[in-house]
DNA sequence: CATGAATGAGAGTTCATTCAT
DNA sequence: AATGAATGAACTCTCATTCAT
C-alpha cells in the first residue's frame, strides 16, 4: 500500500476510534511510524485527509448500490442493500458522529455530501417503488415519499443518536444491527401480507446475526 | 440580567451560531465585553458553562411537558407538545448538533442526558397510549413501542440531520416546522379515521405556520 | 480578635499546611469567610501579610530568649531554650521550608531576617559560653564558635531538610523532637562528665516527649 | 549542542539565577531564542525538564563518588570527595533552595531523590568508617552514625541556609568553600592526632582556594 | 469596615503547519 | 519521498489586585 493510502487508512481508523476532533495529524503520523512532514508531503492539510476519506466513502457508496448489479431475487437485493448501507455506516462511523462540524468547516465537502445524499435518496426511492410494484408495499405516492425521507433520516442519524444514548459512547457492530432492525420495523406496518413475510424473514436474519456477534464479542 | 446569566445566554447564542468547539471562553468574554478572569469568576471552566446550559434545557424540558397542565382538548395538548419539543430543539440546537463529542467528555452530563431521555420517552409513550385509548390510533403494543422509539429518534436527530443537509448548515425555524410535519406524517399511517382528521388538521396548521415564517424571513 | 489578626492567623495556618506558594489570597479570605476586598483593606498585598507574620515571629523570638528571665537552674534554662527554639520552628514552619524564595522577593524582609539571625547567634553564643564557664563544655574559643555556627545551621535547616526527606513531606511535631535530639547529640561529644549527665538527661526527656506524641497521634 | 540539551542547560542556569518558580517555560524558550512550541517538542512539560536536570544531577552524583576510582592516598580521596560534593551543590543549587516545593509536586522525583540520598548516606558512612580504620577518627559506632547524619544534613542544607543568610541571596563559589570548611571543622573534634593533621591540611588548602577565588572575583 | 464582581497580564500547553536537509 | 526540528497563534485557566457600592 502506498503511503498516501496508508495515511487515509490510519486516519479513518483513528477517527472512528477516538473521534475526529481528538485525533491530531501527529497522532496519525505516529500511528504509521512516519514523520509529520511526510504526512504533509502527501496532504496539504488535515481537511484534505478528511476529503479523501469522504471520496472513498462516496466511491463505496456508488459501488454498493449499483442497481444494475443483478440479484437472484428482490429479497436478495434488499438484503444486499441493507447490508451495504450499514456496513458503510460502520466503516465511516466517525463521519456520521460529527457531520455538522465537519461539513460546516468545508463548503466543498458539504456539496459533495449533498450530491451523495441525492443519489442515495433516488436509489432508495427506486427500490421502494419496485417493492410496491412487486406487491410488497401498500402505500400511496405521498406516503412512499414520506417513508423514504424517514428511512434516510433514521439511517443517517442512527450512529449519531446511538452514540449519545449509550454511556460509553462506543459504537459496536451490534448497534449497527439494531439500526437495520429499526428500519425494518418501520417498513413493516406498510407491508402487504406478502411483504410482511419478507420483512419478518429479514428481521429474523438480522436478529441472528446480532446475537452471534454479541456472543463472539462476549467470549473475546 | 446578572453576569452569570448573561454568560450562559451569550455562550448559548455563540454555540448555536458557530458550534461549541469553535467558541472559546475568550470569545464569550469578548462578546459580553467582560474580561476572561470575570468569566472564570462565575464559572470554574468551560464545561461548567455547558452544564449550566444543559440544566436550563432540562428545566425547560420538564416545564414544557408537565402532564398535569390541563388542556382544552387532546388535540390542544398534542399541539402544545409538538410546539414545546421543537422549540426546545431550536433553542438548544448546538447541543443536538454536537451531542456525541460533548457527552463523551463529561460522564456527569452523559448521565443527566440519559435521565432526561428516559423522562422524555416515558412522556411520549404516555401520550401515544392516551391517543390510542381515545381511539385515534390503531396499533398493537409492540407497534406502539416501536413508533415511540422512532419518533424519539427522529425528533432527537432532526436538527443534527438537517444541519448536515442544508448547504449553509444554517438551521432556521422553517427547518423546525418541517420536523414537526415529518413527525406527523410518520404517525398518520397508524391513525383511525377520527385520528386522521386530527393529524390532518395539525399538518395544515404547521404548513401555515411554516409558510408565514418563510414569508417573514424572505421580506426581511 | 480583630479581622487583621484573624487574617494573619489564618494565613499562617494555611501556609504551614499547604506551603506558601500554594495558598492564594482568595484561599485565605475564603477560609475566614470574608471577602477578598476586605483582606486587601487590611493588607496592601500578600507580601505584607508575610511581613506581619514575620514580625510576629520576630516578637516571639525576642520574647522566648530573654536572658534576663530568671530560671531555677542552668539546666532549666537550657530546657526552656530548646523548647522555645523548636516551638518557634514548629509554629512558623512554612517559613523555614521556603526561606530562599520568600526572602529573595523582599529585601526589607531579608534585612529583618538577618537582624533576627544576628540576635539569635549572639544569644546562642552567650548561652554556650555560660555552659563552658559552668564546666559543662570542654572547648576552645574557635571550637565554640564553630559549634555555635553548626547548631544554628542545623536548627535553621531542620524543617527544610526533613520535609524533603519524608515521602509525604508532612512536618509533624515528632520531626521537631527529632531535631532537638539531633542538636543534643551534636553537643554531646564536647561535654565534660558533668555536662554529659545534663545532656543525657535532656535526651531522655525529649525521647519521652516524642514517644508520647507519637502514641497520641497514632491513637487519633 | 542539541536543542534538548540546550534547554536543560538554559533552564538550569535560569533556575539557579532566579529560582525555579520564577522561571517560566516561555522564559526558557526566549532565553534560547526558540519558540515555546519547540520547547514542548522536546519536553512534555516543565516538570519533565526538572526531571531531566535531576537525572543529570544523579548521574554526576554517581560519577563523582565511585569508590572504585583509585586515589593516590586517602587524603586525596577525601579531597576529591569534598570537592565533588560541593561542586554538585553549586551546579544544582536551585534544587537545594527549593527542595520541599519541587518534591511535593512530584512523587516520582521524590522517590528518585530519596534513592540518591540513600546512596549518598551509604557512601559517606563507608568513607568515615575507612577513616576510622585508618586511625584518623576516634569514635564509637553510635557517634559515627550521628556524625554521618549531621554531615549529610549540613551538606544538604548548606546552600539553602546560606542563600537565606547572604543579603543578596546570591550564592557564590566562596560560599561553597565555606561549606567545606564548616564540614571539616565539624569532623575535627573527633580526630586522632594523625587525623587532625590531615584535616588541618585540608582546612589550609580550602582557605587558600577560597581566598584566591575571592581575589579573582574582586578584581573582576 | 466590608462586599464581591471585575480586571488583565501571564501561566502552561497544544497543534496544524512549515522548512531545511 | 521522507525526516524531524521548529513555528506561533491560540487555547484554557489562575491569581494578585482593584473598585464601585
Short mmCIF file of C-alpha atoms (C1' of nucleotides) in Angstrom, two decimals, chain D residues 3 34-35 37-38 41-42, chain F residues 4-10:
data_model
loop_
_atom_site.label_atom_id
_atom_site.label_comp_id
_atom_site.label_asym_id
_atom_site.label_seq_id
_atom_site.Cartn_x
_atom_site.Cartn_y
_atom_site.Cartn_z
CA UNK D 3 18.41 21.71 21.39
CA UNK D 34 13.37 29.32 20.25
CA UNK D 35 9.59 29.12 20.16
CA UNK D 37 6.26 25.10 20.75
CA UNK D 38 9.78 23.90 20.12
CA UNK D 41 8.53 19.42 21.18
CA UNK D 42 11.46 18.31 23.27
"C1'" DG F 4 12.10 15.82 12.49
"C1'" DA F 5 13.03 20.07 14.43
"C1'" DA F 6 10.81 24.31 14.56
"C1'" DT F 7 6.95 27.73 14.43
"C1'" DG F 8 3.43 30.70 16.54
"C1'" DA F 9 -1.12 31.66 17.28
"C1'" DA F 10 -4.46 30.25 20.19
#
